[in-house]
Amino acid sequence: MDDSKIAIISYETILNLLNGKNSGAVALYLFYYKTCFLQKTNIIHATDTFCMTGLEWGKQKFYKAKAILIKLRLIELHKIRNKETGQIQMTYIKIPYFLTLARILLDQTVEISTTQETPPLGNRETNAYNKKLNAYKEEKENAYNKKENKELCDFDEILEYWNSREIIIHKKISNLGIKKILSTISYLGIDRLKEAIKNYSLVLKDERFYFNYKWHLADFCIRGMSKEGLELKKGFWMFLPENKPFQRFSANGKEINPYEEEFRPITSTYDKFNVLDTSRSTYYGFDINLIKSPTVIINDIKDRLVLGLKLTRTDFKDIELIVASYMFRRKSDPQPKKLEGWLEVWRRLKPEFQEGD
């Protein structure tokens, strides 16, 4: 027995869960426990999508069970925010009521009497080979668990990102599909695959592009990892930046910036058919000099977001200027992650300022 392994404890905990016949809460609690065991910690990365996929549950059943666990204080939510945008970047689940088996066994141990006869010393045979073999097996098992756990987290991250782009939303994926997705992650890397997914979703949603075929996530990966896909750069390969998807699928053959169709500032005046006005030295109605050097504005808005301060319409205007700045510099100094991050902030806050403060 490995005394370092965590164990679920407290008879009262089980009684609390079973009161009111909360079978869903019991199942979810045990699922969190299993994840704790795999990740070897009681503060785990287990997103809602990951849990719903693993349990094969719908949203209503899952959120009802999760609400019960939160109400009973059997789980706690620990949120990590993005330092730049103030957005919640990752949520960890903490399971507070855990002890190690070693601690439990220690509490159950009866103190040995000091009058007990001491066994003779003599020469004791040790099996160094077995110890070495056991250590090797344990090391190999730990390495396997870490690899398996990383793959689960990687798969969950990609699935959640795919669903967030609203191409085809998946509640569950077959085992074969999961293997193909993990194979693609291993070959391409998470960031590159997410970039391909993002560009694919932008092409699908913009009528100026002629490509409109919707793949499932697994098919998106399978197509790219096939022999033809690898040789001819099909599937996800078509949507990577080096293959110029915004020019390749443009109806008129000219490169299109899909963000320009979505980004329509509400705090400035500009000609949507001529966002770069050289006669007035403006871009989207913002002064070009501010567009080129937005560092002070970025830092100020980041501080306000991180501190959770109430934003004014002037602050929102600065956010629109920041988005415009990253779009203006997308060729000379491309920073797609920052552009996407600030666009997400803009999307989230826009309804509040649509009619002013």
mmCIF file of C-alpha atoms in Angstrom:
data_model
loop_
_atom_site.group_PDB
_atom_site.id
_atom_site.type_symbol
_atom_site.label_atom_id
_atom_site.label_comp_id
_atom_site.label_asym_id
_atom_site.label_seq_id
_atom_site.Cartn_x
_atom_site.Cartn_y
_atom_site.Cartn_z
ATOM 1 C CA MET A 1 0.000 0.000 0.000
ATOM 2 C CA ASP A 2 1.268 3.463 -0.855
ATOM 3 C CA ASP A 3 0.836 5.483 2.347
ATOM 4 C CA SER A 4 1.302 8.747 0.483
ATOM 5 C CA LYS A 5 -1.886 8.331 -1.532
ATOM 6 C CA ILE A 6 -4.769 10.620 -0.613
ATOM 7 C CA ALA A 7 -7.959 9.109 0.722
ATOM 8 C CA ILE A 8 -11.519 10.349 0.968
ATOM 9 C CA ILE A 9 -12.512 10.630 4.620
ATOM 10 C CA SER A 10 -15.338 11.585 6.977
ATOM 11 C CA TYR A 11 -18.426 9.459 7.490
ATOM 12 C CA GLU A 12 -20.325 12.722 8.012
ATOM 13 C CA THR A 13 -19.345 13.841 4.509
ATOM 14 C CA ILE A 14 -21.023 10.821 2.954
ATOM 15 C CA LEU A 15 -24.119 11.324 5.135
ATOM 16 C CA ASN A 16 -24.373 14.960 4.028
ATOM 17 C CA LEU A 17 -24.154 13.932 0.400
ATOM 18 C CA LEU A 18 -26.749 11.176 0.711
ATOM 19 C CA ASN A 19 -29.256 13.319 2.615
ATOM 20 C CA GLY A 20 -31.922 14.345 0.132
ATOM 21 C CA LYS A 21 -30.836 11.549 -2.225
ATOM 22 C CA ASN A 22 -28.204 13.667 -3.938
ATOM 23 C CA SER A 23 -26.834 10.799 -6.014
ATOM 24 C CA GLY A 24 -25.518 13.208 -8.648
ATOM 25 C CA ALA A 25 -23.511 15.083 -6.029
ATOM 26 C CA VAL A 26 -22.054 11.791 -4.756
ATOM 27 C CA ALA A 27 -20.977 10.805 -8.272
ATOM 28 C CA LEU A 28 -19.425 14.215 -8.956
ATOM 29 C CA TYR A 29 -17.626 14.226 -5.591
ATOM 30 C CA LEU A 30 -16.143 10.807 -6.358
ATOM 31 C CA PHE A 31 -15.157 12.004 -9.839
ATOM 32 C CA TYR A 32 -13.306 14.933 -8.255
ATOM 33 C CA TYR A 33 -11.694 12.454 -5.848
ATOM 34 C CA LYS A 34 -10.484 10.303 -8.746
ATOM 35 C CA THR A 35 -9.022 13.415 -10.391
ATOM 36 C CA CYS A 36 -7.287 14.319 -7.111
ATOM 37 C CA PHE A 37 -5.790 10.837 -7.083
ATOM 38 C CA LEU A 38 -4.494 11.192 -10.656
ATOM 39 C CA GLN A 39 -3.127 14.705 -10.157
ATOM 40 C CA LYS A 40 -1.786 13.832 -6.676
ATOM 41 C CA THR A 41 -3.182 16.999 -5.102
ATOM 42 C CA ASN A 42 -6.428 18.182 -3.550
ATOM 43 C CA ILE A 43 -6.363 21.395 -5.637
ATOM 44 C CA ILE A 44 -7.135 20.126 -9.117
ATOM 45 C CA HIS A 45 -7.574 21.447 -12.646
ATOM 46 C CA ALA A 46 -10.940 19.967 -13.645
ATOM 47 C CA THR A 47 -13.070 22.231 -15.820
ATOM 48 C CA ASP A 48 -16.821 21.830 -16.181
ATOM 49 C CA THR A 49 -16.444 20.560 -19.757
ATOM 50 C CA PHE A 50 -13.905 17.954 -18.616
ATOM 51 C CA CYS A 51 -16.259 16.690 -15.882
ATOM 52 C CA MET A 52 -19.363 16.632 -18.091
ATOM 53 C CA THR A 53 -17.430 14.706 -20.747
ATOM 54 C CA GLY A 54 -16.045 12.227 -18.212
ATOM 55 C CA LEU A 55 -19.421 11.636 -16.540
ATOM 56 C CA GLU A 56 -21.394 11.856 -19.805
ATOM 57 C CA TRP A 57 -23.744 14.384 -18.201
ATOM 58 C CA GLY A 58 -25.676 17.324 -19.536
ATOM 59 C CA LYS A 59 -25.259 20.852 -18.176
ATOM 60 C CA GLN A 60 -28.376 20.840 -15.979
ATOM 61 C CA LYS A 61 -27.443 17.658 -14.113
ATOM 62 C CA PHE A 62 -23.814 18.732 -13.699
ATOM 63 C CA TYR A 63 -24.466 22.257 -12.417
ATOM 64 C CA LYS A 64 -27.118 21.008 -9.987
ATOM 65 C CA ALA A 65 -24.634 18.520 -8.489
ATOM 66 C CA LYS A 66 -21.840 21.100 -8.402
ATOM 67 C CA ALA A 67 -24.088 23.639 -6.650
ATOM 68 C CA ILE A 68 -24.832 21.072 -3.926
ATOM 69 C CA LEU A 69 -21.120 20.421 -3.349
ATOM 70 C CA ILE A 70 -20.428 24.162 -3.118
ATOM 71 C CA LYS A 71 -23.369 24.690 -0.739
ATOM 72 C CA LEU A 72 -22.145 21.864 1.525
ATOM 73 C CA ARG A 73 -18.628 23.359 1.329
ATOM 74 C CA LEU A 74 -17.252 20.082 0.034
ATOM 75 C CA ILE A 75 -15.512 21.896 -2.816
ATOM 76 C CA GLU A 76 -14.053 25.381 -3.163
ATOM 77 C CA LEU A 77 -13.417 27.371 -6.357
ATOM 78 C CA HIS A 78 -10.004 29.007 -6.768
ATOM 79 C CA LYS A 79 -9.930 31.427 -9.724
ATOM 80 C CA ILE A 80 -6.760 32.605 -11.495
ATOM 81 C CA ARG A 81 -7.067 35.875 -13.433
ATOM 82 C CA ASN A 82 -5.108 37.060 -16.463
ATOM 83 C CA LYS A 83 -2.752 39.838 -15.310
ATOM 84 C CA GLU A 84 -3.238 41.780 -18.540
ATOM 85 C CA THR A 85 -7.001 41.642 -19.011
ATOM 86 C CA GLY A 86 -8.326 40.761 -15.562
ATOM 87 C CA GLN A 87 -10.320 37.906 -17.072
ATOM 88 C CA ILE A 88 -10.656 34.581 -15.279
ATOM 89 C CA GLN A 89 -8.054 32.423 -17.011
ATOM 90 C CA MET A 90 -8.360 29.185 -15.072
ATOM 91 C CA THR A 91 -10.463 27.798 -12.213
ATOM 92 C CA TYR A 92 -9.144 25.174 -9.824
ATOM 93 C CA ILE A 93 -11.299 22.951 -7.619
ATOM 94 C CA LYS A 94 -10.159 22.426 -4.029
ATOM 95 C CA ILE A 95 -11.361 19.377 -2.089
ATOM 96 C CA PRO A 96 -10.685 20.417 1.518
ATOM 97 C CA TYR A 97 -11.520 17.200 3.383
ATOM 98 C CA PHE A 98 -8.668 14.878 2.524
ATOM 99 C CA LEU A 99 -6.023 13.144 4.587
ATOM 100 C CA THR A 100 -3.282 10.761 3.561
ATOM 101 C CA LEU A 101 -3.531 7.058 4.250
ATOM 102 C CA ALA A 102 -0.328 7.417 6.257
ATOM 103 C CA ARG A 103 -2.069 9.880 8.608
ATOM 104 C CA ILE A 104 -5.123 7.638 8.956
ATOM 105 C CA LEU A 105 -2.995 4.607 9.735
ATOM 106 C CA LEU A 106 -0.985 6.637 12.225
ATOM 107 C CA ASP A 107 -4.159 7.660 14.055
ATOM 108 C CA GLN A 108 -5.286 4.027 14.191
ATOM 109 C CA THR A 109 -1.978 2.627 15.442
ATOM 110 C CA VAL A 110 -1.984 1.290 18.994
ATOM 111 C CA GLU A 111 1.064 2.373 20.942
ATOM 112 C CA ILE A 112 3.465 -0.546 21.375
ATOM 113 C CA SER A 113 4.421 -1.329 24.964
ATOM 114 C CA THR A 114 7.988 -0.461 25.892
ATOM 115 C CA THR A 115 8.211 -3.776 27.781
ATOM 116 C CA GLN A 116 7.796 -5.785 24.559
ATOM 117 C CA GLU A 117 10.759 -8.072 23.921
ATOM 118 C CA THR A 118 13.222 -6.642 21.445
ATOM 119 C CA PRO A 119 13.876 -9.062 18.572
ATOM 120 C CA PRO A 120 17.460 -10.308 18.146
ATOM 121 C CA LEU A 121 19.610 -8.215 15.871
ATOM 122 C CA GLY A 122 21.923 -10.587 13.971
ATOM 123 C CA ASN A 123 22.421 -10.371 10.198
ATOM 124 C CA ARG A 124 19.272 -9.378 8.309
ATOM 125 C CA GLU A 125 18.953 -10.253 4.685
ATOM 126 C CA THR A 126 18.000 -7.366 2.419
ATOM 127 C CA ASN A 127 16.801 -7.753 -1.113
ATOM 128 C CA ALA A 128 18.417 -4.809 -2.896
ATOM 129 C CA TYR A 129 17.254 -6.081 -6.279
ATOM 130 C CA ASN A 130 13.595 -6.109 -5.220
ATOM 131 C CA LYS A 131 13.910 -2.636 -3.717
ATOM 132 C CA LYS A 132 15.433 -1.339 -6.922
ATOM 133 C CA LEU A 133 12.771 -3.061 -9.002
ATOM 134 C CA ASN A 134 9.959 -1.677 -6.850
ATOM 135 C CA ALA A 135 11.448 1.808 -7.041
ATOM 136 C CA TYR A 136 11.657 1.484 -10.834
ATOM 137 C CA LYS A 137 8.037 0.310 -11.047
ATOM 138 C CA GLU A 138 6.859 3.169 -8.840
ATOM 139 C CA GLU A 139 8.833 5.704 -10.873
ATOM 140 C CA LYS A 140 7.442 4.285 -14.112
ATOM 141 C CA GLU A 141 3.888 4.340 -12.728
ATOM 142 C CA ASN A 142 4.264 7.938 -11.554
ATOM 143 C CA ALA A 143 5.620 8.966 -14.955
ATOM 144 C CA TYR A 144 2.686 7.228 -16.656
ATOM 145 C CA ASN A 145 0.169 8.940 -14.357
ATOM 146 C CA LYS A 146 1.746 12.339 -15.018
ATOM 147 C CA LYS A 147 1.651 11.719 -18.772
ATOM 148 C CA GLU A 148 -1.947 10.504 -18.620
ATOM 149 C CA ASN A 149 -2.982 13.465 -16.496
ATOM 150 C CA LYS A 150 -1.284 15.966 -18.833
ATOM 151 C CA GLU A 151 -3.056 14.406 -21.809
ATOM 152 C CA LEU A 152 -6.416 14.729 -20.040
ATOM 153 C CA CYS A 153 -5.743 18.405 -19.305
ATOM 154 C CA ASP A 154 -4.564 19.040 -22.884
ATOM 155 C CA PHE A 155 -7.633 17.343 -24.355
ATOM 156 C CA ASP A 156 -9.923 19.255 -22.005
ATOM 157 C CA GLU A 157 -8.288 22.570 -22.928
ATOM 158 C CA ILE A 158 -8.715 21.943 -26.668
ATOM 159 C CA LEU A 159 -12.306 20.707 -26.323
ATOM 160 C CA GLU A 160 -13.257 23.726 -24.215
ATOM 161 C CA TYR A 161 -11.609 26.087 -26.706
ATOM 162 C CA TRP A 162 -13.329 24.404 -29.668
ATOM 163 C CA ASN A 163 -16.723 24.707 -27.968
ATOM 164 C CA SER A 164 -16.051 28.361 -27.113
ATOM 165 C CA ARG A 165 -15.611 29.105 -30.845
ATOM 166 C CA GLU A 166 -19.149 27.731 -31.460
ATOM 167 C CA ILE A 167 -18.352 25.710 -34.580
ATOM 168 C CA ILE A 168 -20.047 22.448 -33.559
ATOM 169 C CA ILE A 169 -20.456 22.132 -29.783
ATOM 170 C CA HIS A 170 -19.562 18.684 -28.434
ATOM 171 C CA LYS A 171 -20.945 17.230 -25.206
ATOM 172 C CA LYS A 172 -18.928 14.045 -25.584
ATOM 173 C CA ILE A 173 -16.413 12.521 -27.989
ATOM 174 C CA SER A 174 -15.717 8.869 -28.796
ATOM 175 C CA ASN A 175 -12.571 7.175 -27.518
ATOM 176 C CA LEU A 176 -11.245 6.984 -31.087
ATOM 177 C CA GLY A 177 -11.881 10.705 -31.522
ATOM 178 C CA ILE A 178 -10.044 11.479 -28.279
ATOM 179 C CA LYS A 179 -7.029 9.464 -29.466
ATOM 180 C CA LYS A 180 -6.917 11.366 -32.770
ATOM 181 C CA ILE A 181 -7.179 14.721 -31.000
ATOM 182 C CA LEU A 182 -4.401 13.803 -28.547
ATOM 183 C CA SER A 183 -2.265 12.624 -31.474
ATOM 184 C CA THR A 184 -2.741 16.010 -33.168
ATOM 185 C CA ILE A 185 -1.878 17.882 -29.960
ATOM 186 C CA SER A 186 1.297 15.816 -29.633
ATOM 187 C CA TYR A 187 2.271 16.473 -33.265
ATOM 188 C CA LEU A 188 1.269 20.119 -33.596
ATOM 189 C CA GLY A 189 1.184 21.526 -30.063
ATOM 190 C CA ILE A 190 -1.734 23.110 -28.200
ATOM 191 C CA ASP A 191 -1.075 26.727 -29.186
ATOM 192 C CA ARG A 192 -0.791 25.957 -32.904
ATOM 193 C CA LEU A 193 -3.918 23.799 -32.881
ATOM 194 C CA LYS A 194 -5.865 26.525 -31.050
ATOM 195 C CA GLU A 195 -4.660 29.045 -33.625
ATOM 196 C CA ALA A 196 -5.921 26.826 -36.456
ATOM 197 C CA ILE A 197 -9.275 26.394 -34.679
ATOM 198 C CA LYS A 198 -9.607 30.145 -34.135
ATOM 199 C CA ASN A 199 -8.871 30.973 -37.798
ATOM 200 C CA TYR A 200 -11.227 28.205 -38.944
ATOM 201 C CA SER A 201 -14.062 29.663 -36.851
ATOM 202 C CA LEU A 202 -13.388 33.189 -38.148
ATOM 203 C CA VAL A 203 -13.561 31.982 -41.760
ATOM 204 C CA LEU A 204 -16.820 30.105 -41.119
ATOM 205 C CA LYS A 205 -18.545 33.090 -39.506
ATOM 206 C CA ASP A 206 -17.567 35.711 -42.083
ATOM 207 C CA GLU A 207 -19.647 35.807 -45.277
ATOM 208 C CA ARG A 208 -16.728 37.278 -47.218
ATOM 209 C CA PHE A 209 -15.085 33.835 -47.141
ATOM 210 C CA TYR A 210 -16.447 31.074 -49.348
ATOM 211 C CA PHE A 211 -15.366 28.121 -47.163
ATOM 212 C CA ASN A 212 -18.371 27.005 -45.097
ATOM 213 C CA TYR A 213 -17.904 23.286 -44.363
ATOM 214 C CA LYS A 214 -18.214 22.468 -40.655
ATOM 215 C CA TRP A 215 -16.098 19.621 -39.312
ATOM 216 C CA HIS A 216 -16.433 17.959 -35.938
ATOM 217 C CA LEU A 217 -13.326 18.478 -33.800
ATOM 218 C CA ALA A 218 -12.137 14.882 -34.284
ATOM 219 C CA ASP A 219 -12.650 15.096 -38.072
ATOM 220 C CA PHE A 220 -10.795 18.423 -38.133
ATOM 221 C CA CYS A 221 -7.819 16.612 -36.588
ATOM 222 C CA ILE A 222 -8.177 13.337 -38.512
ATOM 223 C CA ARG A 223 -8.238 15.182 -41.852
ATOM 224 C CA GLY A 224 -5.027 17.030 -41.034
ATOM 225 C CA MET A 225 -3.211 13.958 -39.692
ATOM 226 C CA SER A 226 -4.120 11.715 -42.644
ATOM 227 C CA LYS A 227 -1.491 10.900 -45.268
ATOM 228 C CA GLU A 228 -3.122 13.298 -47.730
ATOM 229 C CA GLY A 229 -3.511 15.951 -45.044
ATOM 230 C CA LEU A 230 0.159 15.828 -44.087
ATOM 231 C CA GLU A 231 1.341 15.843 -47.706
ATOM 232 C CA LEU A 232 -1.090 18.407 -49.149
ATOM 233 C CA LYS A 233 -1.680 20.437 -45.968
ATOM 234 C CA LYS A 234 -5.399 19.726 -45.687
ATOM 235 C CA GLY A 235 -7.664 19.868 -42.638
ATOM 236 C CA PHE A 236 -6.330 22.052 -39.837
ATOM 237 C CA TRP A 237 -3.202 22.864 -41.883
ATOM 238 C CA MET A 238 -5.259 25.105 -44.175
ATOM 239 C CA PHE A 239 -6.022 27.448 -41.283
ATOM 240 C CA LEU A 240 -2.530 27.984 -39.924
ATOM 241 C CA PRO A 241 -1.105 31.496 -40.553
ATOM 242 C CA GLU A 242 1.665 30.356 -42.905
ATOM 243 C CA ASN A 243 -0.998 29.016 -45.302
ATOM 244 C CA LYS A 244 -2.778 32.419 -45.387
ATOM 245 C CA PRO A 245 -6.374 31.274 -44.776
ATOM 246 C CA PHE A 246 -7.765 34.835 -44.884
ATOM 247 C CA GLN A 247 -6.480 35.206 -48.438
ATOM 248 C CA ARG A 248 -6.915 31.596 -49.537
ATOM 249 C CA PHE A 249 -10.654 31.511 -48.806
ATOM 250 C CA SER A 250 -11.427 35.125 -49.699
ATOM 251 C CA ALA A 251 -14.175 35.372 -52.303
ATOM 252 C CA ASN A 252 -12.252 37.998 -54.300
ATOM 253 C CA GLY A 253 -8.788 36.527 -53.733
ATOM 254 C CA LYS A 254 -7.646 39.467 -51.596
ATOM 255 C CA GLU A 255 -6.575 39.078 -47.987
ATOM 256 C CA ILE A 256 -9.330 39.926 -45.512
ATOM 257 C CA ASN A 257 -8.951 40.865 -41.874
ATOM 258 C CA PRO A 258 -11.924 39.073 -40.249
ATOM 259 C CA TYR A 259 -11.660 41.212 -37.128
ATOM 260 C CA GLU A 260 -12.507 44.336 -39.132
ATOM 261 C CA GLU A 261 -15.958 42.932 -39.829
ATOM 262 C CA GLU A 262 -16.619 42.400 -36.120
ATOM 263 C CA PHE A 263 -14.813 45.351 -34.542
ATOM 264 C CA ARG A 264 -17.049 48.400 -34.755
ATOM 265 C CA PRO A 265 -16.056 50.958 -32.077
ATOM 266 C CA ILE A 266 -18.939 52.855 -30.463
ATOM 267 C CA THR A 267 -16.883 55.644 -28.848
ATOM 268 C CA SER A 268 -15.318 57.137 -31.988
ATOM 269 C CA THR A 269 -16.430 58.481 -35.368
ATOM 270 C CA TYR A 270 -14.961 56.945 -38.522
ATOM 271 C CA ASP A 271 -15.747 55.787 -42.043
ATOM 272 C CA LYS A 272 -16.218 51.998 -41.947
ATOM 273 C CA PHE A 273 -15.139 51.824 -45.599
ATOM 274 C CA ASN A 274 -11.960 53.754 -44.842
ATOM 275 C CA VAL A 275 -10.894 52.960 -41.260
ATOM 276 C CA LEU A 276 -7.388 54.313 -41.953
ATOM 277 C CA ASP A 277 -7.930 58.002 -42.695
ATOM 278 C CA THR A 278 -4.532 59.377 -43.745
ATOM 279 C CA SER A 279 -5.900 62.900 -44.228
ATOM 280 C CA ARG A 280 -6.866 63.071 -40.539
ATOM 281 C CA SER A 281 -4.110 60.728 -39.292
ATOM 282 C CA THR A 282 -6.638 58.464 -37.613
ATOM 283 C CA TYR A 283 -7.392 54.752 -37.496
ATOM 284 C CA TYR A 284 -10.962 53.861 -36.509
ATOM 285 C CA GLY A 285 -11.255 57.504 -35.455
ATOM 286 C CA PHE A 286 -8.342 57.254 -32.983
ATOM 287 C CA ASP A 287 -5.209 59.396 -33.263
ATOM 288 C CA ILE A 288 -2.428 57.495 -35.034
ATOM 289 C CA ASN A 289 0.180 58.645 -32.490
ATOM 290 C CA LEU A 290 -1.827 57.075 -29.648
ATOM 291 C CA ILE A 291 -2.401 53.970 -31.762
ATOM 292 C CA LYS A 292 1.345 53.529 -32.253
ATOM 293 C CA SER A 293 2.280 54.078 -28.581
ATOM 294 C CA PRO A 294 -0.520 52.765 -26.353
ATOM 295 C CA THR A 295 1.663 51.415 -23.504
ATOM 296 C CA VAL A 296 0.555 53.926 -20.840
ATOM 297 C CA ILE A 297 -3.120 53.418 -21.699
ATOM 298 C CA ILE A 298 -2.734 49.616 -21.693
ATOM 299 C CA ASN A 299 -1.087 49.605 -18.253
ATOM 300 C CA ASP A 300 -3.737 51.915 -16.795
ATOM 301 C CA ILE A 301 -6.652 49.818 -18.068
ATOM 302 C CA LYS A 302 -4.958 46.571 -16.984
ATOM 303 C CA ASP A 303 -4.630 47.947 -13.442
ATOM 304 C CA ARG A 304 -8.303 48.931 -13.346
ATOM 305 C CA LEU A 305 -9.392 45.508 -14.603
ATOM 306 C CA VAL A 306 -7.186 43.604 -12.152
ATOM 307 C CA LEU A 307 -8.392 45.737 -9.210
ATOM 308 C CA GLY A 308 -12.003 45.265 -10.296
ATOM 309 C CA LEU A 309 -12.704 49.009 -10.456
ATOM 310 C CA LYS A 310 -15.882 50.292 -12.113
ATOM 311 C CA LEU A 311 -15.131 51.327 -15.677
ATOM 312 C CA THR A 312 -16.388 54.559 -17.210
ATOM 313 C CA ARG A 313 -17.200 55.228 -20.849
ATOM 314 C CA THR A 314 -13.797 56.928 -21.113
ATOM 315 C CA ASP A 315 -12.178 53.681 -19.935
ATOM 316 C CA PHE A 316 -14.154 51.749 -22.529
ATOM 317 C CA LYS A 317 -12.963 54.197 -25.193
ATOM 318 C CA ASP A 318 -9.393 53.386 -24.132
ATOM 319 C CA ILE A 319 -10.165 49.665 -24.499
ATOM 320 C CA GLU A 320 -11.397 50.285 -28.048
ATOM 321 C CA LEU A 321 -8.210 52.244 -28.760
ATOM 322 C CA ILE A 322 -6.120 49.307 -27.456
ATOM 323 C CA VAL A 323 -7.935 46.845 -29.755
ATOM 324 C CA ALA A 324 -7.465 49.227 -32.690
ATOM 325 C CA SER A 325 -3.770 49.519 -31.823
ATOM 326 C CA TYR A 326 -3.170 45.750 -31.986
ATOM 327 C CA MET A 327 -5.117 45.563 -35.253
ATOM 328 C CA PHE A 328 -3.121 48.446 -36.731
ATOM 329 C CA ARG A 329 0.176 46.735 -35.838
ATOM 330 C CA ARG A 330 -0.894 43.202 -36.790
ATOM 331 C CA LYS A 331 1.539 43.063 -39.749
ATOM 332 C CA SER A 332 4.533 45.007 -38.419
ATOM 333 C CA ASP A 333 4.296 43.566 -34.893
ATOM 334 C CA PRO A 334 1.719 40.745 -34.850
ATOM 335 C CA GLN A 335 0.522 39.755 -31.381
ATOM 336 C CA PRO A 336 -2.581 37.618 -32.056
ATOM 337 C CA LYS A 337 -3.008 36.393 -28.475
ATOM 338 C CA LYS A 338 -3.100 39.924 -27.086
ATOM 339 C CA LEU A 339 -5.434 41.071 -29.850
ATOM 340 C CA GLU A 340 -7.791 38.165 -29.155
ATOM 341 C CA GLY A 341 -7.600 38.812 -25.401
ATOM 342 C CA TRP A 342 -8.493 42.499 -25.680
ATOM 343 C CA LEU A 343 -11.211 41.732 -28.228
ATOM 344 C CA GLU A 344 -12.746 39.370 -25.676
ATOM 345 C CA VAL A 345 -12.693 42.159 -23.063
ATOM 346 C CA TRP A 346 -14.316 44.488 -25.609
ATOM 347 C CA ARG A 347 -17.030 41.936 -26.465
ATOM 348 C CA ARG A 348 -17.821 41.393 -22.789
ATOM 349 C CA LEU A 349 -18.072 45.088 -21.882
ATOM 350 C CA LYS A 350 -19.672 46.466 -25.050
ATOM 351 C CA PRO A 351 -23.319 45.856 -23.976
ATOM 352 C CA GLU A 352 -22.763 47.992 -20.852
ATOM 353 C CA PHE A 353 -21.706 51.013 -22.894
ATOM 354 C CA GLN A 354 -23.912 50.589 -25.952
ATOM 355 C CA GLU A 355 -26.165 53.394 -24.736
ATOM 356 C CA GLY A 356 -23.493 55.256 -22.750
ATOM 357 C CA ASP A 357 -22.914 55.307 -18.978
#
